[in-house]
PDB file of C-alpha atoms in Angstrom:
ATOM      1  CA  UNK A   1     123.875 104.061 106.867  1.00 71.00           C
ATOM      2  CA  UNK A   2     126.644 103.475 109.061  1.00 75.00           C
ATOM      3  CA  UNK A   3     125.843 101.533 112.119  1.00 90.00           C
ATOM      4  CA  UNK A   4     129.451 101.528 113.747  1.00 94.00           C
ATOM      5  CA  UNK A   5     130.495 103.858 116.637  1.00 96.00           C
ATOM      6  CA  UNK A   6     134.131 104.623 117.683  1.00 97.00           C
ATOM      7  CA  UNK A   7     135.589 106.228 120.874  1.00 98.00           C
ATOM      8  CA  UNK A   8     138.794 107.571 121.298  1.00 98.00           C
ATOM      9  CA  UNK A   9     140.570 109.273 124.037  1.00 98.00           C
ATOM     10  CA  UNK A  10     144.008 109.768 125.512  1.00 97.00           C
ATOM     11  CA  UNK A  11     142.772 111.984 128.187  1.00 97.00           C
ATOM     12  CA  UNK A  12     141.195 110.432 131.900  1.00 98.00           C
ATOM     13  CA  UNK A  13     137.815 109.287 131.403  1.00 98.00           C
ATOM     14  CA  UNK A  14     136.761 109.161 134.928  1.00 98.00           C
ATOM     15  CA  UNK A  15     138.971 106.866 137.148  1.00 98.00           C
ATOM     16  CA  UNK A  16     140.340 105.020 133.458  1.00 98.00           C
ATOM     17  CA  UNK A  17     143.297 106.276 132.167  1.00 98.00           C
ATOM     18  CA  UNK A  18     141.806 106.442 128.665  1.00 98.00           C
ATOM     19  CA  UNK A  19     139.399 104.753 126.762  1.00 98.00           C
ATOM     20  CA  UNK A  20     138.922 102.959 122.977  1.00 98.00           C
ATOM     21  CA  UNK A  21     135.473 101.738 122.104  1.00 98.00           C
ATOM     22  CA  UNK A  22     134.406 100.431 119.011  1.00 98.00           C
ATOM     23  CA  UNK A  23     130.539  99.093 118.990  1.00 97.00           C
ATOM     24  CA  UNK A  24     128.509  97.834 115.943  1.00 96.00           C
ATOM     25  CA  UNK A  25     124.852  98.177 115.863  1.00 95.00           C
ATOM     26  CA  UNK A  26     122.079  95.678 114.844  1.00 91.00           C
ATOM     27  CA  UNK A  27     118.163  96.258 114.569  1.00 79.00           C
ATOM     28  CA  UNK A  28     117.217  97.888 111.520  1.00 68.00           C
ATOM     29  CA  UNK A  29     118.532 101.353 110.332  1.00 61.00           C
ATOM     30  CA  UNK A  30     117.467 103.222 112.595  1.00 74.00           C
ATOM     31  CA  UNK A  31     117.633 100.980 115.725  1.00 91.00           C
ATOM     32  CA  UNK A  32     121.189 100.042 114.752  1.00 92.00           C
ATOM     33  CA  UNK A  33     122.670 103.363 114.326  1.00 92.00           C
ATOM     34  CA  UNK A  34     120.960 104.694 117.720  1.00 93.00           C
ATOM     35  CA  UNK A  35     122.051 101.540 119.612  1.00 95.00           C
ATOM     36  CA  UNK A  36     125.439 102.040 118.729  1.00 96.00           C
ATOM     37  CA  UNK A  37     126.023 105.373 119.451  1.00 96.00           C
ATOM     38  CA  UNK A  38     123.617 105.006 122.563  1.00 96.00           C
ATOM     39  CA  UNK A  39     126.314 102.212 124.207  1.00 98.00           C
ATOM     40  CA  UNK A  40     129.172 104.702 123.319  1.00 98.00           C
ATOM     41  CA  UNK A  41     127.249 107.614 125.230  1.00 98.00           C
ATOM     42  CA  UNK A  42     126.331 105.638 127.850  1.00 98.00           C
ATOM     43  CA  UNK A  43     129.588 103.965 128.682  1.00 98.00           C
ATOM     44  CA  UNK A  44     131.847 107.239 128.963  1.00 98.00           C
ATOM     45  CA  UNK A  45     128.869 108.608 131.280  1.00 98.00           C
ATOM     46  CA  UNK A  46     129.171 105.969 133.411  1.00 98.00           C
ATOM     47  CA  UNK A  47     132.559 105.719 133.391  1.00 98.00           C
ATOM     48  CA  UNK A  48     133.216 109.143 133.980  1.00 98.00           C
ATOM     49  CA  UNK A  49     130.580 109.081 137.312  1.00 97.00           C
ATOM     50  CA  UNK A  50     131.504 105.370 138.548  1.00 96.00           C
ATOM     51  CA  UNK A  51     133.649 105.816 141.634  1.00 95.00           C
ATOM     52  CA  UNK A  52     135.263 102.418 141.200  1.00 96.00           C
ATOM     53  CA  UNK A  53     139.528 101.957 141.017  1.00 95.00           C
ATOM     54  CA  UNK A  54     139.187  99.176 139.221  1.00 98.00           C
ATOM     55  CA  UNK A  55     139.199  99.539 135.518  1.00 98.00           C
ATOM     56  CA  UNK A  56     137.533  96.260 134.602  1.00 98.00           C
ATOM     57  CA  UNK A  57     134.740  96.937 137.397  1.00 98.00           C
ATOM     58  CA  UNK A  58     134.385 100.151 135.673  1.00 98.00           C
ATOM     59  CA  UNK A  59     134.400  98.802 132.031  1.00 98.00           C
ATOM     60  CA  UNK A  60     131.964  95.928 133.098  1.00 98.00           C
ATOM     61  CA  UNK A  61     129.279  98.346 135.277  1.00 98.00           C
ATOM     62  CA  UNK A  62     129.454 101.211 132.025  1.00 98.00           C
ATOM     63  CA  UNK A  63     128.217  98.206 129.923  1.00 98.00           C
ATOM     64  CA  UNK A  64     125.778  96.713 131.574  1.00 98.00           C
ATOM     65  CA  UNK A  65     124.095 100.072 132.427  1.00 98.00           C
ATOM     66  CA  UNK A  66     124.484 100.380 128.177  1.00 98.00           C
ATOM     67  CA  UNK A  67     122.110  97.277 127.898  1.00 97.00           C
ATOM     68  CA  UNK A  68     119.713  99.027 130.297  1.00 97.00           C
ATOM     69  CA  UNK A  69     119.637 102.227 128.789  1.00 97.00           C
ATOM     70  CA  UNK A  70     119.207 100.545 125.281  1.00 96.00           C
ATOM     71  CA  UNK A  71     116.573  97.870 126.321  1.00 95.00           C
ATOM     72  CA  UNK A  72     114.415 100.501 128.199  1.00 95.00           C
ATOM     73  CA  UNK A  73     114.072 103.182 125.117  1.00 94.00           C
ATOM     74  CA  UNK A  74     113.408  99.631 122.967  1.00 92.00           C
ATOM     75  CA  UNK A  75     110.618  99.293 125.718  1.00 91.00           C
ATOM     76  CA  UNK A  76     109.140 102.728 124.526  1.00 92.00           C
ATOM     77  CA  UNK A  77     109.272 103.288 121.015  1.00 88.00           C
ATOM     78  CA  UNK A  78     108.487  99.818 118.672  1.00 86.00           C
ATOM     79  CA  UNK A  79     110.791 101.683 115.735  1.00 86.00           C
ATOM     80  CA  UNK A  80     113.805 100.587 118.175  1.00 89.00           C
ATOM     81  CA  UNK A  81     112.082  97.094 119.312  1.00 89.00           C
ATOM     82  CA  UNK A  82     114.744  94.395 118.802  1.00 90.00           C
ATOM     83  CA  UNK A  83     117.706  96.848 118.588  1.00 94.00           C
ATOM     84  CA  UNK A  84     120.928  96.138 120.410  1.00 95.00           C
ATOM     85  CA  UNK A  85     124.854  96.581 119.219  1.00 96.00           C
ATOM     86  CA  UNK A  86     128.530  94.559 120.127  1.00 96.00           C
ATOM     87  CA  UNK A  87     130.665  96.497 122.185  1.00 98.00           C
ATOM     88  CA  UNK A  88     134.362  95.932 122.930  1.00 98.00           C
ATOM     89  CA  UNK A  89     136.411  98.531 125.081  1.00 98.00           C
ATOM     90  CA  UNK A  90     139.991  98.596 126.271  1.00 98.00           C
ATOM     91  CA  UNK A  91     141.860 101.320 128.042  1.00 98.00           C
ATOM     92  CA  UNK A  92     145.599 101.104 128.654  1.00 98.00           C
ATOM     93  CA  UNK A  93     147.385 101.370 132.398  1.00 97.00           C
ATOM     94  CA  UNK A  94     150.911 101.736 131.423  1.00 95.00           C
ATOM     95  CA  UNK A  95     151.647  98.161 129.933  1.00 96.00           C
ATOM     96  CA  UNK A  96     148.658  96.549 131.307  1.00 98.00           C
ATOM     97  CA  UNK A  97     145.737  95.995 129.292  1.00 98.00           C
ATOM     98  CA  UNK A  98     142.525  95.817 130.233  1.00 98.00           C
ATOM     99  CA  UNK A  99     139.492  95.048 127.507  1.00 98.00           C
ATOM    100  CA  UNK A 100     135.750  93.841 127.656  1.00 98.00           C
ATOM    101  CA  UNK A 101     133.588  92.947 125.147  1.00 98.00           C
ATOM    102  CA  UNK A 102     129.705  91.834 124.142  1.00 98.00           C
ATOM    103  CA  UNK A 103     128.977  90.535 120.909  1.00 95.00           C
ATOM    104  CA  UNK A 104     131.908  90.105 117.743  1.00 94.00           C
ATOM    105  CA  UNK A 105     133.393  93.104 117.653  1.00 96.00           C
ATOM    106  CA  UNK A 106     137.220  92.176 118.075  1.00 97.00           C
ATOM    107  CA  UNK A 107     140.606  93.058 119.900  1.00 98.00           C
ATOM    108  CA  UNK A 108     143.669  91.745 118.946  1.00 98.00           C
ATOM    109  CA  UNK A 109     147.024  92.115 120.053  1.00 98.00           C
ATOM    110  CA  UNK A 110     149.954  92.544 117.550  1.00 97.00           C
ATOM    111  CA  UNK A 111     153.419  90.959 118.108  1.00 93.00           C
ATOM    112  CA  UNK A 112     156.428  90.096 116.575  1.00 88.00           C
ATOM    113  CA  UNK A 113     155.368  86.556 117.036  1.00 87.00           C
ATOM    114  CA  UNK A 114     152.105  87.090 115.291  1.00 96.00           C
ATOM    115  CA  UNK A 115     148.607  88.029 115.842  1.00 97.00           C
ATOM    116  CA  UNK A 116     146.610  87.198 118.582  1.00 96.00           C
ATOM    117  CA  UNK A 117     142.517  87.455 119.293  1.00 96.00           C
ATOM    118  CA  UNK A 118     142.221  88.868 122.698  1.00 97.00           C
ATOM    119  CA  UNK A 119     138.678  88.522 123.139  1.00 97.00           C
ATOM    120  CA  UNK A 120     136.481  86.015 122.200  1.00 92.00           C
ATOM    121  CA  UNK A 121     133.250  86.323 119.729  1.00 93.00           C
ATOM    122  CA  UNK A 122     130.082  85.958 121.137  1.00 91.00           C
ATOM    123  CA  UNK A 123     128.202  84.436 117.984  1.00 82.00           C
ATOM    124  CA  UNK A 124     126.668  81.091 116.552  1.00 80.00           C
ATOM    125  CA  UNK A 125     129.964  80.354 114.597  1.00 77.00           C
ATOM    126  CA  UNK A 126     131.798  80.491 117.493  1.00 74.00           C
ATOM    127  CA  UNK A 127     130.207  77.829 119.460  1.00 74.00           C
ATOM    128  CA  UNK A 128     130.177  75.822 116.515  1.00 77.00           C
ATOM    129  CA  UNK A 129     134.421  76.117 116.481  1.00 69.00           C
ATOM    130  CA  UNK A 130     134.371  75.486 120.502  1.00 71.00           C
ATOM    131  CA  UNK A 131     132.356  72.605 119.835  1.00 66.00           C
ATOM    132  CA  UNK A 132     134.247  71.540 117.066  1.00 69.00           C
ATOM    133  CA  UNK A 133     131.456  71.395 114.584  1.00 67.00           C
ATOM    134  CA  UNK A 134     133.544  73.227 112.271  1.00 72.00           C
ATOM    135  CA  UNK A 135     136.730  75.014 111.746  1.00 67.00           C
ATOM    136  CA  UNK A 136     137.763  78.226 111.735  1.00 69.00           C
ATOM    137  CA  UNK A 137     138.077  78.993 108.245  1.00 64.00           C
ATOM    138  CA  UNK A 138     135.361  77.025 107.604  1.00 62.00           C
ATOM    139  CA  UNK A 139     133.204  79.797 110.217  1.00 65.00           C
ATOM    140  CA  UNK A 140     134.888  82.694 108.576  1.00 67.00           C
ATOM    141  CA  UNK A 141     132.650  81.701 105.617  1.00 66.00           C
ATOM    142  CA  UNK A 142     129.799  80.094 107.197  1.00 65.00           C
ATOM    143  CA  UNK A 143     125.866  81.517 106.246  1.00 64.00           C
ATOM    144  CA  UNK A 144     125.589  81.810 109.965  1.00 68.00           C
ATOM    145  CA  UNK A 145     128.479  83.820 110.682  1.00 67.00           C
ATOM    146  CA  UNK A 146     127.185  87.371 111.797  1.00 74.00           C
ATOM    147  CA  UNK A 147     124.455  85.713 113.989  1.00 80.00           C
ATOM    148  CA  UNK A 148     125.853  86.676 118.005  1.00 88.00           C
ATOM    149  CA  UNK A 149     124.408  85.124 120.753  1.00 92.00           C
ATOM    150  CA  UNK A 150     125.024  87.839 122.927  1.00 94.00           C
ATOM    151  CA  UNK A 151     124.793  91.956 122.678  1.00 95.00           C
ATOM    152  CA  UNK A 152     124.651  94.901 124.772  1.00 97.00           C
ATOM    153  CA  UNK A 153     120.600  96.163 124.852  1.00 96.00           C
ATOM    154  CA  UNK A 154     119.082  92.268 124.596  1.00 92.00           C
ATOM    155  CA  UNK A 155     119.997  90.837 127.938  1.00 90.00           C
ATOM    156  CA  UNK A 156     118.171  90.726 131.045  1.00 90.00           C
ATOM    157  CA  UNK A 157     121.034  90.054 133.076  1.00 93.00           C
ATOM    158  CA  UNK A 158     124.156  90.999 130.594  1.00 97.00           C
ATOM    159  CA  UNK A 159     127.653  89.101 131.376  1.00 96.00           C
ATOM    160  CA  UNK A 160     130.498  90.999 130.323  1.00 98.00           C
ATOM    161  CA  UNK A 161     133.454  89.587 129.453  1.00 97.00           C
ATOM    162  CA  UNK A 162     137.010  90.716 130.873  1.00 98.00           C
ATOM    163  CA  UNK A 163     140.673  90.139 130.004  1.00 98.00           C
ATOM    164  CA  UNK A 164     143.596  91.797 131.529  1.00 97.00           C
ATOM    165  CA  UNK A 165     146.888  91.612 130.000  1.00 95.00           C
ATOM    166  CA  UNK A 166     150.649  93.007 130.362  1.00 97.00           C
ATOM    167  CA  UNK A 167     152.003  94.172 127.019  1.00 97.00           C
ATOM    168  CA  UNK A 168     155.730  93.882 125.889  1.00 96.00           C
ATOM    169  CA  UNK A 169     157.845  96.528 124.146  1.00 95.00           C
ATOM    170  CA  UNK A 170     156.554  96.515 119.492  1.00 94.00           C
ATOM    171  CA  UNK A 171     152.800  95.642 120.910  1.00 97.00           C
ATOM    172  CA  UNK A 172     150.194  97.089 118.625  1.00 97.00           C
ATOM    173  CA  UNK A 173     146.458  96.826 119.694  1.00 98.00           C
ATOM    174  CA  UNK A 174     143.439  96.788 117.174  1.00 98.00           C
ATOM    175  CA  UNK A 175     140.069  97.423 118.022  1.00 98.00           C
ATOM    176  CA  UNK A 176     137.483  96.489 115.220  1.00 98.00           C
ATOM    177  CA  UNK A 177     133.936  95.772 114.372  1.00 96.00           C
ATOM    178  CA  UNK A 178     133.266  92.819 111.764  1.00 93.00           C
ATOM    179  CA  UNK A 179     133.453  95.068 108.732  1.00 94.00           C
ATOM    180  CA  UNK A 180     137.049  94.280 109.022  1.00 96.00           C
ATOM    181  CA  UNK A 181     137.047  90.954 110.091  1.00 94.00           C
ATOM    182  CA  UNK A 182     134.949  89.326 107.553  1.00 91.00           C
ATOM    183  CA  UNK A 183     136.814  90.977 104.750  1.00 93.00           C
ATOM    184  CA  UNK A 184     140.446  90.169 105.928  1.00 95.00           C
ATOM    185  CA  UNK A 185     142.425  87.125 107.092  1.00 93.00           C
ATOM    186  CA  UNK A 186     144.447  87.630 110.500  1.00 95.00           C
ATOM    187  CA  UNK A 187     147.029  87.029 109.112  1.00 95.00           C
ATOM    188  CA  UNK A 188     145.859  89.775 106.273  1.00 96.00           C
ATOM    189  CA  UNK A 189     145.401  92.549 109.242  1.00 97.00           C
ATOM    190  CA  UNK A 190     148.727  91.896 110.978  1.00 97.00           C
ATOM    191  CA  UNK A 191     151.266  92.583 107.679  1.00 96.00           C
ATOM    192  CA  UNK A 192     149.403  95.414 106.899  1.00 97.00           C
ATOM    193  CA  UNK A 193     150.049  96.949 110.330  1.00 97.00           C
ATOM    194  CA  UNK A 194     152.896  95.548 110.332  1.00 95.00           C
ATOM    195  CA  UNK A 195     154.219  97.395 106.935  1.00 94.00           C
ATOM    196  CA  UNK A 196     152.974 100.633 108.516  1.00 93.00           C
ATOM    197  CA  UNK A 197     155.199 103.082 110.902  1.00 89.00           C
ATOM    198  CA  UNK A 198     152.430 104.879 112.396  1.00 94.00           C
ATOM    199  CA  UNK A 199     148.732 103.824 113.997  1.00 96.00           C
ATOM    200  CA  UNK A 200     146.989 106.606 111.810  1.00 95.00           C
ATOM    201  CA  UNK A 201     148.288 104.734 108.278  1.00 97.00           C
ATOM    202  CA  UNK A 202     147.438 100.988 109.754  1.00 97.00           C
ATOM    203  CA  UNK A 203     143.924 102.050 110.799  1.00 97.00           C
ATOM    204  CA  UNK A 204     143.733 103.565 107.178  1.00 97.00           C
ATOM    205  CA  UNK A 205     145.205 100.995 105.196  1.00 97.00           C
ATOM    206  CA  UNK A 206     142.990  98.122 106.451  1.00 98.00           C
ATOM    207  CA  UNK A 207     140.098 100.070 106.016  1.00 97.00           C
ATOM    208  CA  UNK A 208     141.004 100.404 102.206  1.00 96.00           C
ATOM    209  CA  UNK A 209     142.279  96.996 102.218  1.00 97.00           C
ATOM    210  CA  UNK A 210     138.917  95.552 103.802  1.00 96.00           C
ATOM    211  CA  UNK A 211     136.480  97.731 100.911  1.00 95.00           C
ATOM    212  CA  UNK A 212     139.013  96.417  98.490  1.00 95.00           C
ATOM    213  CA  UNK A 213     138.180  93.108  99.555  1.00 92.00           C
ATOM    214  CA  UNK A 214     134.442  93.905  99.119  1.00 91.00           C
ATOM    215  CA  UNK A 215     133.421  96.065 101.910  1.00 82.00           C
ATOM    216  CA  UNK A 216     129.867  94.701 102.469  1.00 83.00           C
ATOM    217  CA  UNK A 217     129.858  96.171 106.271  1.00 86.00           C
ATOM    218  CA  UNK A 218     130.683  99.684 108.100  1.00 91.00           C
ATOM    219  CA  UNK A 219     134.180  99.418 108.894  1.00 95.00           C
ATOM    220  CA  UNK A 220     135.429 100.401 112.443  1.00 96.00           C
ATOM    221  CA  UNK A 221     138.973 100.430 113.339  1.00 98.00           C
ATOM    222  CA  UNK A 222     141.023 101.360 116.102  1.00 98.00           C
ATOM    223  CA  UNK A 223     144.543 100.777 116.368  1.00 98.00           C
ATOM    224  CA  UNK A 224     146.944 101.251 119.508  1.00 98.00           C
ATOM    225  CA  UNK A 225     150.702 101.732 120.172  1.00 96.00           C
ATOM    226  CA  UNK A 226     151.007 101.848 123.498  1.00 95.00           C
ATOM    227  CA  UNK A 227     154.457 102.253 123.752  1.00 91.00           C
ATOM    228  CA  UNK A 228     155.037 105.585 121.917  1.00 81.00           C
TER     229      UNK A 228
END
């Protein structure tokens, strides 16, 4: 059952110029599929109603009213108790980025100098590397690694986290859920879109690559030129 949502559009969504959302779900079957596709929902409703300019204020306020949403119909029916799902979102204003995320759902940026993680996971593993308990291979392949410390529908009072960044000129953006992540090396995901001309043959291509690889999650992959 796949418990990975994607978002795509070009067009205004709201006061945001466009939007990309990836989110993978967690609770069970059914409770990860629903929270998922619930935070996707919820965030271009908000989004489209929230009369804020500001496109991280908008991001930030569309998720947080996601964890509501999801934690009140976990409230109601016990088949969705414990259900809740990552969520990172990005939209593009010109050359300016602007991304949130909850959870370990990535966004990277691609460059001719290399690959770079935009946002930062919210899992066990992760603390561990901050702390320097271990390293980051070493968390890539830890027993611990898909346990997050934080997700959108299992907060009481959810922080969101922001980055805003201006892109250069051969910037490629990825948007992906851990499906991809756990199966590929950075370094793995930026030749591949690297080798490829257009975004619709990089998306593809990792996705093959990562169930190559083994596949043992949903895969959910977004990538961006922003400059075409």
């Amino acid at each position: 059952m796949n418990q990975d949502h994607l978002y795509t559009s070009l067009e205004p969504v709201g006061n945001l110029p466009n939007i990309f959302l990836v989110a993978d779900g967690m609770g069970g079957h059914r409770g990860g599929g629903y929270a998922s596709s619930c935070a996707v929902e919820t965030i271009l409703e908000e989004a489209r109603v929230c009369g804020d300019k500001d496109a991280a204020h908008i991001l930030t306020r569309a998720i947080r009213k996601a964890n509501e949403v999801i934690a009140h119909r976990a409230g109601e029916d016990e088949r969705f108790a414990g259900m809740g799902t990552t969520v990172v979102a990005a939209c593009l204003d010109e050359d300016v980025l602007i991304a949130a995320n909850v959870g370990d759902s990535r966004l990277y940026v691609i460059h001719e100098d290399g690959i770079e993680q935009v946002t930062e996971d919210h899992s066990l593993v992760q603390e561990m590397v901050k702390f320097g308990g271990i390293n980051k291979e070493e968390a890539r392949f830890h027993p611990n690694k898909n346990i997050i410390t934080r997700a959108v529908g299992l907060e009481q009072e959810l922080q969101v986290d922001c980055f805003i960044r201006k892109l250069r000129p051969g910037d490629r953006v990825l948007l992906c859920s851990d499906g991809l992540t756990d199966m590929l090396e950075d370094e793995q995901i930026r030749q591949i879109i690297d080798q490829k001309k257009d975004v619709r043959s990089a998306a593809q291509a990792l996705v093959e690559a990562a169930n190559d690889s083994g596949g043992r999650d949903n895969i959910a992959v977004i990538v961006i030129d922003p400059f075409i």
